[in-house]
Short mmCIF file of C-alpha atoms in Angstrom, two decimals:
data_model
loop_
_atom_site.label_atom_id
_atom_site.label_comp_id
_atom_site.label_asym_id
_atom_site.label_seq_id
_atom_site.Cartn_x
_atom_site.Cartn_y
_atom_site.Cartn_z
CA MET A 20 -12.60 -14.01 21.64
CA ALA A 21 -12.57 -17.76 22.37
CA SER A 22 -15.87 -19.50 22.28
CA GLU A 23 -17.39 -22.90 23.12
CA ALA A 24 -15.96 -26.03 21.50
CA VAL A 25 -17.21 -27.33 18.17
CA MET A 26 -17.16 -30.76 16.56
CA LEU A 27 -15.73 -30.86 12.94
CA ASP A 28 -16.43 -33.55 10.47
CA VAL A 29 -13.16 -34.22 8.76
CA PRO A 30 -13.18 -36.31 5.52
CA GLY A 31 -10.64 -39.20 5.39
CA VAL A 32 -8.30 -39.90 2.59
CA GLY A 33 -10.55 -42.30 0.83
CA ASP A 34 -13.88 -44.35 0.92
CA GLY A 35 -15.87 -41.31 2.07
CA GLU A 36 -14.70 -41.86 5.59
CA THR A 37 -15.09 -39.07 8.03
CA ARG A 38 -13.96 -38.48 11.64
CA GLN A 39 -15.23 -36.04 14.16
CA VAL A 40 -12.49 -33.81 15.74
CA ARG A 41 -13.29 -31.55 18.66
CA LEU A 42 -11.98 -27.97 18.41
CA SER A 43 -11.88 -25.92 21.59
CA SER A 44 -11.76 -22.07 21.53
CA PRO A 45 -12.67 -21.90 17.81
CA GLY A 46 -12.92 -18.11 17.92
CA ARG A 47 -9.33 -17.60 19.13
CA VAL A 48 -7.59 -15.28 16.74
CA LEU A 49 -4.34 -16.65 15.54
CA TRP A 50 -3.45 -13.97 12.83
CA PRO A 51 -4.58 -10.69 14.20
CA VAL A 52 -4.15 -8.64 11.07
CA PRO A 53 -6.60 -10.64 8.84
CA GLY A 54 -8.45 -11.79 11.79
CA ILE A 55 -8.01 -15.48 11.00
CA THR A 56 -9.24 -17.70 13.86
CA LYS A 57 -8.45 -21.18 15.01
CA LEU A 58 -11.62 -22.40 13.27
CA ASP A 59 -10.65 -20.74 10.09
CA LEU A 60 -7.32 -22.59 10.23
CA ALA A 61 -9.04 -25.94 10.99
CA ASN A 62 -11.31 -25.40 7.93
CA TYR A 63 -8.30 -24.60 5.80
CA MET A 64 -6.74 -27.95 6.82
CA ILE A 65 -9.84 -29.68 5.94
CA GLU A 66 -9.96 -28.08 2.55
CA VAL A 67 -6.29 -28.91 1.73
CA GLY A 68 -6.26 -32.11 3.68
CA VAL A 69 -5.63 -34.57 0.87
CA ALA A 70 -2.79 -32.59 -0.70
CA PHE A 71 -1.31 -31.74 2.71
CA VAL A 72 -1.21 -35.46 3.79
CA ARG A 73 0.18 -36.58 0.40
CA ALA A 74 3.04 -34.02 0.87
CA ASN A 75 3.67 -34.44 4.59
CA GLY A 76 2.10 -37.54 5.77
CA ASP A 77 3.87 -40.82 6.79
CA ARG A 78 6.84 -38.71 8.00
CA PRO A 79 8.14 -37.69 11.38
CA VAL A 80 6.90 -34.19 11.89
CA SER A 81 7.43 -31.42 14.45
CA LEU A 82 4.58 -29.01 15.22
CA GLN A 83 5.30 -25.40 15.79
CA ARG A 84 2.57 -24.25 18.22
CA PHE A 85 1.26 -20.86 19.22
CA PRO A 86 -1.23 -21.05 22.10
CA GLU A 87 -1.89 -17.29 22.02
CA GLY A 88 -1.63 -16.60 18.34
CA ILE A 89 1.37 -15.86 16.10
CA ASP A 90 2.41 -12.78 18.09
CA GLY A 91 2.62 -14.75 21.45
CA GLU A 92 4.97 -17.37 22.67
CA GLN A 93 5.70 -20.51 20.69
CA PHE A 94 7.07 -23.85 21.16
CA PHE A 95 7.82 -27.15 19.18
CA SER A 96 6.19 -30.43 19.86
CA LYS A 97 7.75 -33.61 18.52
CA ASN A 98 6.08 -36.52 20.36
CA PRO A 99 2.40 -36.98 20.82
CA PRO A 100 1.15 -35.46 24.06
CA LYS A 101 -0.93 -37.45 26.50
CA GLY A 102 -4.46 -37.89 25.38
CA ALA A 103 -3.73 -37.84 21.60
CA PRO A 104 -6.33 -39.78 19.64
CA ALA A 105 -5.68 -43.21 18.40
CA PHE A 106 -5.37 -42.12 14.78
CA VAL A 107 -2.38 -39.92 15.75
CA ARG A 108 0.69 -42.13 15.81
CA SER A 109 4.40 -41.80 16.48
CA VAL A 110 7.60 -43.41 15.36
CA MET A 111 10.93 -43.76 17.02
CA VAL A 112 13.65 -41.71 15.38
CA VAL A 113 17.33 -41.06 16.00
CA TYR A 114 18.56 -37.47 16.51
CA PRO A 115 22.08 -36.16 15.72
CA SER A 116 23.06 -36.75 19.40
CA ALA A 117 22.28 -40.46 18.85
CA ARG A 118 19.41 -40.21 21.22
CA THR A 119 16.14 -41.93 20.21
CA HIS A 120 12.69 -40.34 20.66
CA PRO A 121 9.17 -40.77 19.47
CA GLN A 122 8.12 -38.38 16.79
CA LEU A 123 4.62 -37.49 15.61
CA VAL A 124 3.30 -38.83 12.38
CA ILE A 125 0.34 -37.54 10.38
CA ASP A 126 -1.56 -40.18 8.36
CA GLU A 127 -4.86 -38.47 7.57
CA PRO A 128 -6.46 -34.98 7.40
CA ALA A 129 -8.03 -35.55 10.95
CA ALA A 130 -4.59 -35.75 12.50
CA ALA A 131 -3.63 -32.32 10.91
CA VAL A 132 -6.98 -30.89 12.24
CA TRP A 133 -6.09 -32.39 15.66
CA ALA A 134 -2.81 -30.65 15.53
CA VAL A 135 -4.62 -27.34 14.89
CA GLN A 136 -6.61 -28.07 18.02
CA MET A 137 -3.28 -28.12 19.78
CA ASN A 138 -2.75 -24.51 18.26
CA THR A 139 -0.33 -25.75 15.65
CA VAL A 140 0.42 -23.26 12.86
CA VAL A 141 3.47 -24.50 11.12
CA PHE A 142 4.16 -28.28 10.30
CA HIS A 143 7.80 -29.42 9.85
CA PRO A 144 8.05 -32.82 8.27
CA TRP A 145 11.27 -34.87 7.86
CA ALA A 146 12.72 -35.65 4.52
CA SER A 147 12.33 -39.44 5.30
CA ARG A 148 9.40 -41.77 5.73
CA ALA A 149 8.33 -42.94 9.24
CA GLU A 150 9.41 -46.57 8.83
CA THR A 151 12.76 -45.74 7.08
CA SER A 152 13.40 -42.55 8.98
CA ASP A 153 17.27 -42.91 8.56
CA PHE A 154 17.04 -42.79 4.72
CA PRO A 155 15.57 -39.64 3.07
CA ASP A 156 13.32 -40.06 0.09
CA GLN A 157 13.49 -36.29 -0.66
CA LEU A 158 16.55 -34.21 -1.52
CA ARG A 159 15.80 -30.66 -0.34
CA ILE A 160 17.42 -27.35 -1.01
CA ASP A 161 16.43 -24.12 0.62
CA LEU A 162 17.15 -20.92 -1.47
CA ASP A 163 17.34 -18.26 1.22
CA PRO A 164 17.49 -14.64 0.18
CA GLN A 165 20.00 -12.66 2.20
CA PRO A 166 19.72 -8.95 3.09
CA GLY A 167 19.66 -6.89 -0.13
CA THR A 168 17.88 -9.72 -2.06
CA ASP A 169 14.36 -10.91 -2.26
CA PHE A 170 12.08 -13.58 -3.77
CA ASP A 171 12.64 -12.39 -7.19
CA ASP A 172 16.34 -12.94 -6.88
CA ALA A 173 15.70 -16.53 -5.82
CA ILE A 174 13.75 -17.32 -9.06
CA PRO A 175 16.70 -17.48 -11.44
CA ALA A 176 18.59 -19.39 -8.91
CA ALA A 177 15.84 -22.04 -8.70
CA ILE A 178 15.54 -22.25 -12.40
CA GLU A 179 19.35 -22.85 -12.82
CA LEU A 180 19.20 -25.34 -9.84
CA ARG A 181 16.54 -27.19 -11.68
CA LYS A 182 18.91 -27.69 -14.60
CA VAL A 183 21.77 -28.77 -12.29
CA LEU A 184 19.61 -31.47 -10.78
CA GLU A 185 18.36 -32.59 -14.25
CA GLU A 186 21.92 -33.02 -15.32
CA ALA A 187 22.27 -35.30 -12.21
CA GLY A 188 19.26 -37.30 -13.25
CA LEU A 189 16.85 -35.79 -10.78
CA GLU A 190 13.45 -34.23 -11.35
CA ALA A 191 13.01 -31.01 -9.43
CA PHE A 192 9.83 -29.60 -7.83
CA VAL A 193 9.50 -26.12 -6.35
CA LYS A 194 7.43 -24.35 -3.81
CA THR A 195 7.37 -21.04 -1.94
CA SER A 196 8.78 -21.07 1.48
CA GLY A 197 5.89 -18.95 2.68
CA ASN A 198 8.20 -16.19 3.27
CA ARG A 199 10.89 -14.70 0.92
CA GLY A 200 12.64 -17.82 -0.39
CA LEU A 201 12.07 -20.99 -2.44
CA HIS A 202 12.34 -24.61 -1.68
CA VAL A 203 13.45 -27.05 -4.33
CA PHE A 204 12.83 -30.68 -3.73
CA ALA A 205 13.69 -33.81 -5.80
CA PRO A 206 12.37 -37.38 -5.10
CA ILE A 207 15.18 -39.88 -4.48
CA GLU A 208 15.37 -43.55 -3.67
CA PRO A 209 15.67 -44.13 0.11
CA THR A 210 19.05 -45.89 -0.04
CA HIS A 211 21.41 -43.30 1.51
CA GLU A 212 21.70 -41.97 4.96
CA PHE A 213 21.37 -38.32 5.84
CA LEU A 214 24.97 -37.45 5.67
CA GLU A 215 25.33 -38.76 2.20
CA VAL A 216 22.16 -36.85 1.08
CA ARG A 217 23.72 -33.76 2.68
CA HIS A 218 26.93 -34.33 0.52
CA ALA A 219 24.77 -34.60 -2.46
CA VAL A 220 23.00 -31.37 -1.68
CA ILE A 221 26.42 -29.66 -1.13
CA ALA A 222 27.62 -30.94 -4.48
CA ALA A 223 24.63 -29.48 -6.25
CA ALA A 224 24.92 -26.29 -4.31
CA ARG A 225 28.57 -25.82 -5.29
CA GLU A 226 27.77 -26.56 -8.87
CA LEU A 227 25.03 -23.92 -8.80
CA GLU A 228 27.55 -21.46 -7.19
CA ARG A 229 29.96 -22.10 -10.00
CA ARG A 230 27.46 -21.07 -12.59
CA MET A 231 26.00 -18.07 -10.64
CA PRO A 232 28.91 -16.85 -8.51
CA GLN A 233 27.48 -13.26 -8.25
CA GLN A 234 24.00 -14.50 -7.41
CA VAL A 235 24.29 -17.46 -5.06
CA THR A 236 26.58 -18.59 -2.27
CA THR A 237 27.32 -21.59 -0.09
CA ALA A 238 28.95 -19.54 2.56
CA TRP A 239 27.73 -20.58 6.04
CA TRP A 240 28.79 -17.41 7.91
CA LYS A 241 26.43 -14.60 7.26
CA GLU A 242 29.18 -12.03 7.09
CA GLU A 243 30.64 -13.92 4.05
CA ARG A 244 27.31 -14.15 2.01
CA GLY A 245 26.92 -10.65 0.73
CA THR A 246 23.90 -9.83 -1.31
CA ARG A 247 23.39 -13.22 -2.69
CA ILE A 248 20.97 -16.17 -2.29
CA PHE A 249 22.23 -18.61 0.28
CA VAL A 250 22.01 -22.16 -0.76
CA ASP A 251 21.26 -23.77 2.69
CA PHE A 252 22.86 -27.14 2.53
CA ASN A 253 22.28 -27.70 6.34
CA GLN A 254 18.58 -28.06 5.81
CA ALA A 255 19.54 -31.62 4.51
CA ASN A 256 20.71 -32.72 7.86
CA ARG A 257 18.99 -35.20 10.22
CA ASP A 258 16.32 -33.48 12.27
CA ARG A 259 16.56 -30.24 10.40
CA THR A 260 13.20 -29.44 8.72
CA MET A 261 11.49 -26.65 6.74
CA ALA A 262 7.83 -25.75 6.52
CA GLY A 263 6.01 -28.46 4.64
CA ALA A 264 3.96 -28.08 1.49
CA TYR A 265 0.59 -26.28 2.19
CA SER A 266 1.86 -25.53 5.79
CA PRO A 267 0.82 -22.03 6.96
CA ARG A 268 3.54 -19.71 8.21
CA ALA A 269 3.50 -17.57 11.31
CA LEU A 270 3.66 -14.23 9.43
CA ALA A 271 1.25 -11.37 9.64
CA HIS A 272 -0.69 -12.06 6.36
CA ALA A 273 -1.09 -15.80 6.90
CA PRO A 274 0.97 -17.05 3.97
CA VAL A 275 1.22 -20.77 2.98
CA SER A 276 4.23 -22.63 1.61
CA THR A 277 2.75 -23.41 -1.67
CA PRO A 278 3.84 -25.88 -4.50
CA LEU A 279 4.15 -24.32 -7.89
CA GLN A 280 4.42 -25.49 -11.46
CA TRP A 281 7.69 -24.48 -12.94
CA SER A 282 5.83 -22.45 -15.62
CA GLU A 283 4.29 -20.27 -12.86
CA LEU A 284 7.49 -19.49 -11.07
CA GLU A 285 8.66 -16.37 -12.96
CA SER A 286 5.33 -14.55 -12.41
CA ALA A 287 4.60 -15.84 -8.89
CA ASP A 288 3.88 -13.50 -6.03
CA PRO A 289 4.48 -15.45 -2.77
CA LYS A 290 2.24 -12.96 -0.79
CA ALA A 291 -0.73 -14.13 -2.89
CA PHE A 292 -0.66 -17.69 -1.52
CA THR A 293 -2.45 -17.53 1.82
CA ILE A 294 -4.79 -19.47 3.99
CA GLY A 295 -7.61 -17.53 2.24
CA THR A 296 -6.50 -18.33 -1.35
CA VAL A 297 -4.83 -21.62 -1.45
CA PRO A 298 -7.90 -23.82 -1.09
CA GLU A 299 -9.44 -22.31 -4.20
CA ARG A 300 -6.11 -22.48 -6.05
CA LEU A 301 -6.04 -26.18 -5.31
CA ARG A 302 -9.63 -26.69 -6.59
CA MET A 303 -8.87 -24.79 -9.81
CA THR A 304 -5.41 -25.85 -10.71
CA GLY A 305 -4.76 -29.08 -8.86
CA ASP A 306 -1.68 -30.08 -6.83
CA PRO A 307 1.56 -29.47 -8.69
CA TRP A 308 3.28 -32.04 -6.47
CA GLU A 309 0.67 -34.85 -6.77
CA ARG A 310 2.89 -37.12 -8.71
CA MET A 311 6.20 -36.14 -7.14
CA HIS A 312 7.19 -39.61 -5.86
CA GLU A 313 6.24 -41.60 -9.00
CA HIS A 314 9.76 -41.70 -10.35
CA PRO A 315 12.35 -41.27 -7.60
CA ALA A 316 16.00 -41.33 -8.84
CA THR A 317 19.34 -42.03 -7.25
CA ILE A 318 21.93 -39.50 -5.98
CA ASP A 319 24.84 -41.35 -7.47
CA THR A 320 25.77 -38.55 -9.91
CA LEU A 321 25.70 -35.94 -7.21
CA LEU A 322 27.84 -38.11 -4.87
CA SER A 323 30.32 -38.53 -7.75
CA TRP A 324 30.45 -34.71 -7.98
CA TRP A 325 31.03 -34.58 -4.22
CA GLU A 326 34.01 -37.05 -4.48
CA ARG A 327 35.40 -34.98 -7.41
CA ASP A 328 35.19 -31.79 -5.36
CA VAL A 329 36.77 -33.59 -2.28
CA ALA A 330 39.64 -34.74 -4.53
CA SER A 331 40.11 -31.16 -5.70
CA GLY A 332 40.42 -29.91 -2.10
CA LEU A 333 36.80 -28.93 -1.37
CA GLY A 334 35.64 -30.89 1.65
CA GLU A 335 32.98 -30.78 4.42
CA LEU A 336 31.15 -27.53 5.20
CA PRO A 337 30.16 -26.37 8.64
CA PHE A 338 27.40 -27.99 10.55
CA PRO A 339 24.87 -26.18 12.77
CA PRO A 340 26.27 -25.27 16.20
CA ASP A 341 23.76 -27.68 17.91
CA TYR A 342 25.33 -30.69 16.12
CA PRO A 343 28.11 -32.78 17.56
CA LYS A 344 31.45 -32.15 15.94
CA MET A 345 31.49 -34.05 12.57
CA PRO A 346 34.48 -35.69 10.82
CA GLY A 347 36.19 -33.44 8.42
CA GLU A 348 34.20 -30.35 9.51
CA PRO A 349 36.04 -27.05 9.41
CA PRO A 350 36.53 -25.07 12.63
CA ARG A 351 33.29 -23.52 14.01
CA VAL A 352 34.86 -20.04 14.33
CA GLN A 353 33.25 -17.01 12.60
CA PRO A 354 35.63 -15.14 10.46
CA SER A 355 35.23 -11.82 12.33
CA ARG A 356 35.99 -13.58 15.59
CA ALA A 357 38.97 -15.39 14.14
CA LYS A 358 40.45 -12.07 13.00
CA LYS A 359 40.15 -10.62 16.50
CA THR A 360 42.11 -13.44 18.00
CA GLU A 361 45.11 -13.25 15.64
#
C-alpha cells in the first residue's frame, strides 16, 4: 500500500556531494511477485548509481513508466515533464521523421532516482551522447532468441560475434538483456551518422550469419527466422533503444540488464541478476563495463564489408514500419502476405 512521501539522500558522482530527492508513495508495490516497492527500486538506483550513470548518463533517454506497477498500464516519457528539478536536463534530438524534440538526459544518480519517483522501471538510452546525438559512440547488436531457442543458444552466437568484431578492429562488451537475450556493444568513434552505423551492424550480422547459418539469422520477418537467434540490426537505428546497463526490466522476478565479463558468459544465469542481487555483485566484482570507452575504434572495416556485400548483390534490409521509406529498402511486404496476392 502507498504511504507518505520520504526524502532520500542520493550521493553524487564525486566530491561526496548528495542531493535530497522526494519519493512519494514509497510503499507502492511495483513487482507483485517478489513484493518490490517503489522505495526498494529507489534504493537500488542509489546503490548502483555510479555504474548506472557511467553506462547511461549524458545520453538522450526514454523512460518506460508504470504508475500502477509492472502489471498495469505503461507509457514512455521522452521530454522532461513540468516541474522536473534543475538537475534533470534535456537536449534537442532529431527523430527519423526529421522532427526535433527535447529528450531527457540523466547526468547523476539523483536524476535516476527522480525518474523512479516518476514510476520509471526501464531506462532506454540512445547510442549517442547528448551533445553529438546524431553520431553514435556505441555499436549495439541485440541477439534475440526466437521461439524454440533460449539464452543458452545466444551464448555461442555472442562469443562468435565477439570474434567478428575483433577482426573488424572493435572491442566487444556483453550484457544480459534482462530477459532471454544478450546485448553486445562496442565503443566507436562518434564520426558516423546512424544510418552508417546501422550498415556496419548489418555487415557484422551478415558475417556472423555466414559463420553460423544454422544458429543465427538476419531475417527481418518472423516467419523466416526459424529456431535461430535473430541478430536485430534495427536496434542500431536512430531513436531505437534497448534497456540500458543496470536498468531493471518489467518482468515478474525483477531482472536487471547486467554487464558481464566474457569469462562469465558461458556459466551465466540471467535470472540470477535482479534488483536484489546486482548491488552486491557490483560491490564484490566491480563493473565489467567501467572502462568501455577508453579505447573507441572506427567502423571503417565493417563499412568496407558492407560495401563488399552491396557489390555482391546484398543491399539494404527492411526498416521498422514506423520509419519513413528509406532509399534502397526492400518492399515492406511479409512473405506470407505476398504469396496470398500472387
